[in-house]
Amino acid sequence: VQLQASGGGLVQAGGSLRLSCAASGRTFSTYGMGWFRQAPGKEREFVAAVSWGGSRTLYDASVKGRFTISRDNRSIMSLQMNNLKPEDTAVYYCAAAPSGPSVNSGNYDYWGQGTQVTVSS
């Protein structure tokens, strides 16, 4: 069972990046999936989550209106990040939750390895 996050990189403030999370080893078609991030010296925090069918989404207030989460298919989830800010700099992790989309990291059973996003000012 594996979640593979990709798409991170270095971008200037105001720029865009698209993160992807590919699931393998089992089907996550009925799972909620989410993105969390962790900046140096800070706790891991919720970013966004989406239901298995893509109809229900959750966003942290700090990214609402700038980030869009989607389920591209039953094995791939994406996070489109626009108008990036230096405070978005962090390692981004994707995760899967059997109980559906949640802001609580404790509800996620599977985690990817993380992808670095760096936004320069």
Short mmCIF file of N, CA and C in Angstrom, two decimals:
data_model
loop_
_atom_site.label_atom_id
_atom_site.label_comp_id
_atom_site.label_asym_id
_atom_site.label_seq_id
_atom_site.Cartn_x
_atom_site.Cartn_y
_atom_site.Cartn_z
N VAL A 1 0.86 -1.18 0.00
CA VAL A 1 0.00 0.00 0.00
C VAL A 1 0.89 1.23 0.00
N GLN A 2 0.69 2.09 -0.98
CA GLN A 2 1.59 3.23 -1.10
C GLN A 2 0.87 4.44 -1.66
N LEU A 3 1.18 5.61 -1.10
CA LEU A 3 0.74 6.88 -1.65
C LEU A 3 1.98 7.64 -2.06
N GLN A 4 2.01 8.07 -3.30
CA GLN A 4 3.19 8.76 -3.84
C GLN A 4 2.81 10.18 -4.21
N ALA A 5 3.38 11.13 -3.49
CA ALA A 5 3.13 12.55 -3.77
C ALA A 5 4.21 13.08 -4.71
N SER A 6 3.80 13.95 -5.61
CA SER A 6 4.76 14.56 -6.54
C SER A 6 4.27 15.94 -6.94
N GLY A 7 5.14 16.69 -7.62
CA GLY A 7 4.74 17.99 -8.15
C GLY A 7 5.28 19.18 -7.40
N GLY A 8 5.96 18.96 -6.29
CA GLY A 8 6.51 20.07 -5.55
C GLY A 8 7.65 20.75 -6.29
N GLY A 9 8.08 21.89 -5.76
CA GLY A 9 9.17 22.61 -6.39
C GLY A 9 9.33 23.99 -5.82
N LEU A 10 10.12 24.78 -6.51
CA LEU A 10 10.40 26.17 -6.12
C LEU A 10 9.66 27.10 -7.07
N VAL A 11 8.91 28.03 -6.50
CA VAL A 11 8.13 28.97 -7.31
C VAL A 11 8.14 30.32 -6.64
N GLN A 12 8.00 31.37 -7.43
CA GLN A 12 7.92 32.70 -6.87
C GLN A 12 6.52 32.98 -6.33
N ALA A 13 6.45 33.90 -5.39
CA ALA A 13 5.15 34.30 -4.86
C ALA A 13 4.23 34.74 -5.99
N GLY A 14 2.98 34.29 -5.91
CA GLY A 14 2.01 34.57 -6.96
C GLY A 14 1.95 33.49 -8.02
N GLY A 15 2.89 32.58 -8.00
CA GLY A 15 2.92 31.51 -8.98
C GLY A 15 2.02 30.35 -8.61
N SER A 16 2.09 29.29 -9.42
CA SER A 16 1.22 28.13 -9.25
C SER A 16 2.02 26.83 -9.29
N LEU A 17 1.50 25.84 -8.62
CA LEU A 17 2.01 24.47 -8.68
C LEU A 17 0.83 23.52 -8.61
N ARG A 18 1.02 22.34 -9.18
CA ARG A 18 -0.01 21.30 -9.08
C ARG A 18 0.61 20.06 -8.47
N LEU A 19 0.12 19.66 -7.32
CA LEU A 19 0.58 18.44 -6.65
C LEU A 19 -0.33 17.28 -7.04
N SER A 20 0.27 16.11 -7.15
CA SER A 20 -0.49 14.90 -7.42
C SER A 20 -0.17 13.85 -6.39
N CYS A 21 -1.12 12.99 -6.12
CA CYS A 21 -0.94 11.87 -5.20
C CYS A 21 -1.48 10.63 -5.87
N ALA A 22 -0.60 9.67 -6.13
CA ALA A 22 -1.00 8.43 -6.78
C ALA A 22 -1.03 7.30 -5.76
N ALA A 23 -2.12 6.56 -5.77
CA ALA A 23 -2.29 5.44 -4.84
C ALA A 23 -2.04 4.13 -5.56
N SER A 24 -1.36 3.23 -4.88
CA SER A 24 -1.11 1.91 -5.45
C SER A 24 -1.11 0.86 -4.36
N GLY A 25 -1.31 -0.36 -4.73
CA GLY A 25 -1.28 -1.46 -3.78
C GLY A 25 -2.65 -1.84 -3.27
N ARG A 26 -3.58 -0.93 -3.34
CA ARG A 26 -4.96 -1.21 -2.97
C ARG A 26 -5.80 -0.11 -3.57
N THR A 27 -7.11 -0.30 -3.51
CA THR A 27 -7.99 0.72 -4.04
C THR A 27 -8.44 1.66 -2.93
N PHE A 28 -8.38 2.94 -3.20
CA PHE A 28 -8.85 3.94 -2.26
C PHE A 28 -10.14 4.58 -2.77
N SER A 29 -10.86 3.83 -3.59
CA SER A 29 -12.03 4.39 -4.24
C SER A 29 -13.11 4.81 -3.26
N THR A 30 -13.14 4.23 -2.06
CA THR A 30 -14.16 4.62 -1.08
C THR A 30 -13.59 5.46 0.05
N TYR A 31 -12.33 5.83 -0.06
CA TYR A 31 -11.66 6.60 0.98
C TYR A 31 -11.76 8.10 0.71
N GLY A 32 -11.83 8.87 1.78
CA GLY A 32 -11.55 10.29 1.66
C GLY A 32 -10.05 10.47 1.55
N MET A 33 -9.64 11.51 0.85
CA MET A 33 -8.21 11.77 0.72
C MET A 33 -7.94 13.23 1.02
N GLY A 34 -6.77 13.49 1.57
CA GLY A 34 -6.47 14.85 1.97
C GLY A 34 -5.01 15.23 1.80
N TRP A 35 -4.76 16.51 1.95
CA TRP A 35 -3.41 17.07 1.94
C TRP A 35 -3.16 17.76 3.27
N PHE A 36 -1.99 17.52 3.82
CA PHE A 36 -1.51 18.20 5.00
C PHE A 36 -0.15 18.79 4.66
N ARG A 37 0.30 19.73 5.48
CA ARG A 37 1.63 20.30 5.24
C ARG A 37 2.31 20.57 6.58
N GLN A 38 3.64 20.57 6.51
CA GLN A 38 4.42 20.83 7.71
C GLN A 38 5.59 21.72 7.35
N ALA A 39 5.62 22.89 7.95
CA ALA A 39 6.72 23.82 7.76
C ALA A 39 7.76 23.57 8.85
N PRO A 40 9.01 23.97 8.62
CA PRO A 40 10.06 23.75 9.62
C PRO A 40 9.69 24.35 10.97
N GLY A 41 9.81 23.54 12.01
CA GLY A 41 9.54 24.02 13.36
C GLY A 41 8.08 24.15 13.71
N LYS A 42 7.20 23.70 12.82
CA LYS A 42 5.76 23.81 13.07
C LYS A 42 5.09 22.44 13.05
N GLU A 43 3.88 22.40 13.60
CA GLU A 43 3.10 21.18 13.59
C GLU A 43 2.54 20.93 12.18
N ARG A 44 2.27 19.67 11.90
CA ARG A 44 1.60 19.34 10.63
C ARG A 44 0.19 19.90 10.68
N GLU A 45 -0.25 20.51 9.58
CA GLU A 45 -1.56 21.14 9.56
C GLU A 45 -2.37 20.72 8.34
N PHE A 46 -3.65 20.74 8.51
CA PHE A 46 -4.58 20.38 7.45
C PHE A 46 -4.59 21.44 6.36
N VAL A 47 -4.68 20.98 5.11
CA VAL A 47 -4.77 21.89 3.97
C VAL A 47 -6.12 21.73 3.26
N ALA A 48 -6.41 20.53 2.79
CA ALA A 48 -7.64 20.28 2.03
C ALA A 48 -7.94 18.80 2.01
N ALA A 49 -9.22 18.46 1.78
CA ALA A 49 -9.62 17.05 1.69
C ALA A 49 -10.79 16.93 0.72
N VAL A 50 -10.95 15.73 0.19
CA VAL A 50 -12.00 15.47 -0.80
C VAL A 50 -12.59 14.09 -0.56
N SER A 51 -13.89 13.97 -0.82
CA SER A 51 -14.57 12.69 -0.66
C SER A 51 -14.19 11.75 -1.80
N TRP A 52 -14.58 10.48 -1.66
CA TRP A 52 -14.19 9.49 -2.65
C TRP A 52 -14.74 9.81 -4.02
N GLY A 53 -15.94 10.42 -4.08
CA GLY A 53 -16.54 10.74 -5.37
C GLY A 53 -16.19 12.13 -5.87
N GLY A 54 -15.52 12.90 -5.02
CA GLY A 54 -15.12 14.25 -5.42
C GLY A 54 -16.16 15.32 -5.17
N SER A 55 -17.32 14.94 -4.64
CA SER A 55 -18.40 15.93 -4.51
C SER A 55 -18.29 16.78 -3.26
N ARG A 56 -17.58 16.28 -2.27
CA ARG A 56 -17.45 17.03 -1.02
C ARG A 56 -16.00 17.40 -0.80
N THR A 57 -15.75 18.68 -0.53
CA THR A 57 -14.40 19.16 -0.29
C THR A 57 -14.34 19.97 0.99
N LEU A 58 -13.18 19.95 1.61
CA LEU A 58 -12.91 20.73 2.80
C LEU A 58 -11.62 21.51 2.56
N TYR A 59 -11.57 22.75 3.04
CA TYR A 59 -10.38 23.58 2.90
C TYR A 59 -10.09 24.31 4.20
N ASP A 60 -8.80 24.45 4.49
CA ASP A 60 -8.41 25.35 5.56
C ASP A 60 -8.64 26.79 5.08
N ALA A 61 -8.96 27.65 6.01
CA ALA A 61 -9.27 29.03 5.65
C ALA A 61 -8.10 29.73 4.96
N SER A 62 -6.89 29.31 5.29
CA SER A 62 -5.71 29.97 4.75
C SER A 62 -5.50 29.70 3.26
N VAL A 63 -6.14 28.65 2.73
CA VAL A 63 -5.93 28.30 1.33
C VAL A 63 -7.21 28.39 0.51
N LYS A 64 -8.34 28.58 1.16
CA LYS A 64 -9.61 28.62 0.45
C LYS A 64 -9.61 29.75 -0.57
N GLY A 65 -10.04 29.43 -1.78
CA GLY A 65 -10.04 30.42 -2.85
C GLY A 65 -8.76 30.44 -3.67
N ARG A 66 -7.71 29.81 -3.15
CA ARG A 66 -6.43 29.75 -3.87
C ARG A 66 -6.09 28.32 -4.29
N PHE A 67 -6.47 27.35 -3.47
CA PHE A 67 -6.16 25.95 -3.74
C PHE A 67 -7.44 25.22 -4.14
N THR A 68 -7.31 24.23 -5.03
CA THR A 68 -8.43 23.40 -5.43
C THR A 68 -8.02 21.94 -5.39
N ILE A 69 -8.76 21.15 -4.62
CA ILE A 69 -8.49 19.72 -4.53
C ILE A 69 -9.46 18.97 -5.43
N SER A 70 -8.99 17.89 -6.03
CA SER A 70 -9.85 17.11 -6.92
C SER A 70 -9.41 15.65 -6.94
N ARG A 71 -10.36 14.79 -7.29
CA ARG A 71 -10.07 13.38 -7.52
C ARG A 71 -10.06 13.19 -9.03
N ASP A 72 -8.90 12.97 -9.60
CA ASP A 72 -8.80 12.80 -11.04
C ASP A 72 -9.36 11.46 -11.48
N ASN A 73 -9.15 10.47 -10.66
CA ASN A 73 -9.79 9.17 -10.82
C ASN A 73 -9.68 8.47 -9.47
N ARG A 74 -9.96 7.20 -9.41
CA ARG A 74 -10.01 6.54 -8.11
C ARG A 74 -8.63 6.31 -7.51
N SER A 75 -7.59 6.54 -8.29
CA SER A 75 -6.24 6.32 -7.78
C SER A 75 -5.39 7.59 -7.71
N ILE A 76 -5.88 8.69 -8.24
CA ILE A 76 -5.08 9.91 -8.28
C ILE A 76 -5.87 11.09 -7.76
N MET A 77 -5.21 11.83 -6.87
CA MET A 77 -5.79 13.05 -6.31
C MET A 77 -4.83 14.19 -6.64
N SER A 78 -5.37 15.38 -6.86
CA SER A 78 -4.54 16.52 -7.19
C SER A 78 -4.86 17.71 -6.30
N LEU A 79 -3.89 18.60 -6.19
CA LEU A 79 -4.07 19.87 -5.47
C LEU A 79 -3.49 20.97 -6.36
N GLN A 80 -4.38 21.76 -6.95
CA GLN A 80 -3.96 22.90 -7.74
C GLN A 80 -3.78 24.09 -6.80
N MET A 81 -2.56 24.62 -6.78
CA MET A 81 -2.24 25.72 -5.87
C MET A 81 -1.92 26.96 -6.68
N ASN A 82 -2.76 27.98 -6.55
CA ASN A 82 -2.57 29.24 -7.26
C ASN A 82 -2.28 30.36 -6.28
N ASN A 83 -1.73 31.44 -6.80
CA ASN A 83 -1.43 32.61 -5.97
C ASN A 83 -0.66 32.20 -4.71
N LEU A 84 0.39 31.44 -4.90
CA LEU A 84 1.16 30.93 -3.76
C LEU A 84 1.84 32.06 -3.01
N LYS A 85 1.95 31.85 -1.70
CA LYS A 85 2.56 32.83 -0.81
C LYS A 85 3.75 32.19 -0.10
N PRO A 86 4.70 32.99 0.37
CA PRO A 86 5.85 32.42 1.10
C PRO A 86 5.41 31.56 2.28
N GLU A 87 4.31 31.91 2.93
CA GLU A 87 3.84 31.12 4.07
C GLU A 87 3.26 29.77 3.67
N ASP A 88 3.14 29.50 2.38
CA ASP A 88 2.73 28.17 1.91
C ASP A 88 3.92 27.20 1.85
N THR A 89 5.12 27.72 2.08
CA THR A 89 6.31 26.87 2.04
C THR A 89 6.23 25.79 3.11
N ALA A 90 6.36 24.54 2.69
CA ALA A 90 6.24 23.40 3.60
C ALA A 90 6.46 22.12 2.82
N VAL A 91 6.57 21.02 3.56
CA VAL A 91 6.48 19.70 2.95
C VAL A 91 5.01 19.32 2.94
N TYR A 92 4.51 18.94 1.78
CA TYR A 92 3.11 18.58 1.62
C TYR A 92 2.96 17.07 1.57
N TYR A 93 2.02 16.56 2.38
CA TYR A 93 1.77 15.13 2.47
C TYR A 93 0.34 14.82 2.02
N CYS A 94 0.19 13.74 1.26
CA CYS A 94 -1.15 13.27 0.96
C CYS A 94 -1.47 12.09 1.87
N ALA A 95 -2.75 11.88 2.11
CA ALA A 95 -3.17 10.85 3.04
C ALA A 95 -4.55 10.34 2.67
N ALA A 96 -4.88 9.14 3.14
CA ALA A 96 -6.17 8.52 2.85
C ALA A 96 -6.87 8.13 4.15
N ALA A 97 -8.17 8.42 4.21
CA ALA A 97 -8.97 8.17 5.42
C ALA A 97 -10.17 7.29 5.09
N PRO A 98 -10.33 6.15 5.74
CA PRO A 98 -11.45 5.27 5.45
C PRO A 98 -12.80 5.87 5.80
N SER A 99 -12.81 6.82 6.73
CA SER A 99 -14.08 7.39 7.18
C SER A 99 -14.53 8.58 6.35
N GLY A 100 -13.76 8.95 5.34
CA GLY A 100 -14.13 10.08 4.51
C GLY A 100 -13.26 11.29 4.78
N PRO A 101 -13.49 12.40 4.09
CA PRO A 101 -12.66 13.59 4.24
C PRO A 101 -12.75 14.15 5.66
N SER A 102 -11.62 14.56 6.18
CA SER A 102 -11.55 15.05 7.56
C SER A 102 -10.43 16.05 7.71
N VAL A 103 -10.58 16.97 8.64
CA VAL A 103 -9.52 17.92 8.95
C VAL A 103 -8.57 17.35 10.00
N ASN A 104 -8.93 16.22 10.57
CA ASN A 104 -8.17 15.62 11.66
C ASN A 104 -7.19 14.59 11.12
N SER A 105 -5.91 14.83 11.32
CA SER A 105 -4.90 13.91 10.78
C SER A 105 -5.01 12.52 11.38
N GLY A 106 -5.57 12.41 12.58
CA GLY A 106 -5.72 11.11 13.23
C GLY A 106 -6.69 10.18 12.52
N ASN A 107 -7.51 10.73 11.64
CA ASN A 107 -8.48 9.90 10.90
C ASN A 107 -7.87 9.30 9.64
N TYR A 108 -6.64 9.61 9.33
CA TYR A 108 -6.00 9.13 8.11
C TYR A 108 -5.10 7.94 8.44
N ASP A 109 -5.31 6.85 7.73
CA ASP A 109 -4.57 5.62 7.98
C ASP A 109 -3.32 5.49 7.12
N TYR A 110 -3.32 6.10 5.95
CA TYR A 110 -2.22 5.94 5.02
C TYR A 110 -1.65 7.31 4.66
N TRP A 111 -0.32 7.38 4.59
CA TRP A 111 0.36 8.64 4.31
C TRP A 111 1.41 8.45 3.23
N GLY A 112 1.56 9.47 2.39
CA GLY A 112 2.63 9.50 1.42
C GLY A 112 3.90 10.06 2.03
N GLN A 113 4.97 10.10 1.26
CA GLN A 113 6.28 10.48 1.77
C GLN A 113 6.50 11.98 1.81
N GLY A 114 5.67 12.78 1.17
CA GLY A 114 5.82 14.22 1.19
C GLY A 114 6.55 14.76 -0.01
N THR A 115 6.19 15.98 -0.39
CA THR A 115 6.86 16.68 -1.48
C THR A 115 7.05 18.13 -1.05
N GLN A 116 8.26 18.65 -1.31
CA GLN A 116 8.63 19.98 -0.82
C GLN A 116 8.07 21.06 -1.75
N VAL A 117 7.43 22.05 -1.15
CA VAL A 117 6.98 23.24 -1.87
C VAL A 117 7.67 24.44 -1.24
N THR A 118 8.38 25.19 -2.05
CA THR A 118 9.08 26.38 -1.57
C THR A 118 8.63 27.58 -2.39
N VAL A 119 8.14 28.60 -1.70
CA VAL A 119 7.66 29.81 -2.36
C VAL A 119 8.57 30.97 -1.95
N SER A 120 9.23 31.56 -2.92
CA SER A 120 10.14 32.67 -2.63
C SER A 120 9.40 34.00 -2.76
N SER A 121 9.84 34.95 -1.97
CA SER A 121 9.18 36.27 -1.98
C SER A 121 9.80 37.19 -3.01
#
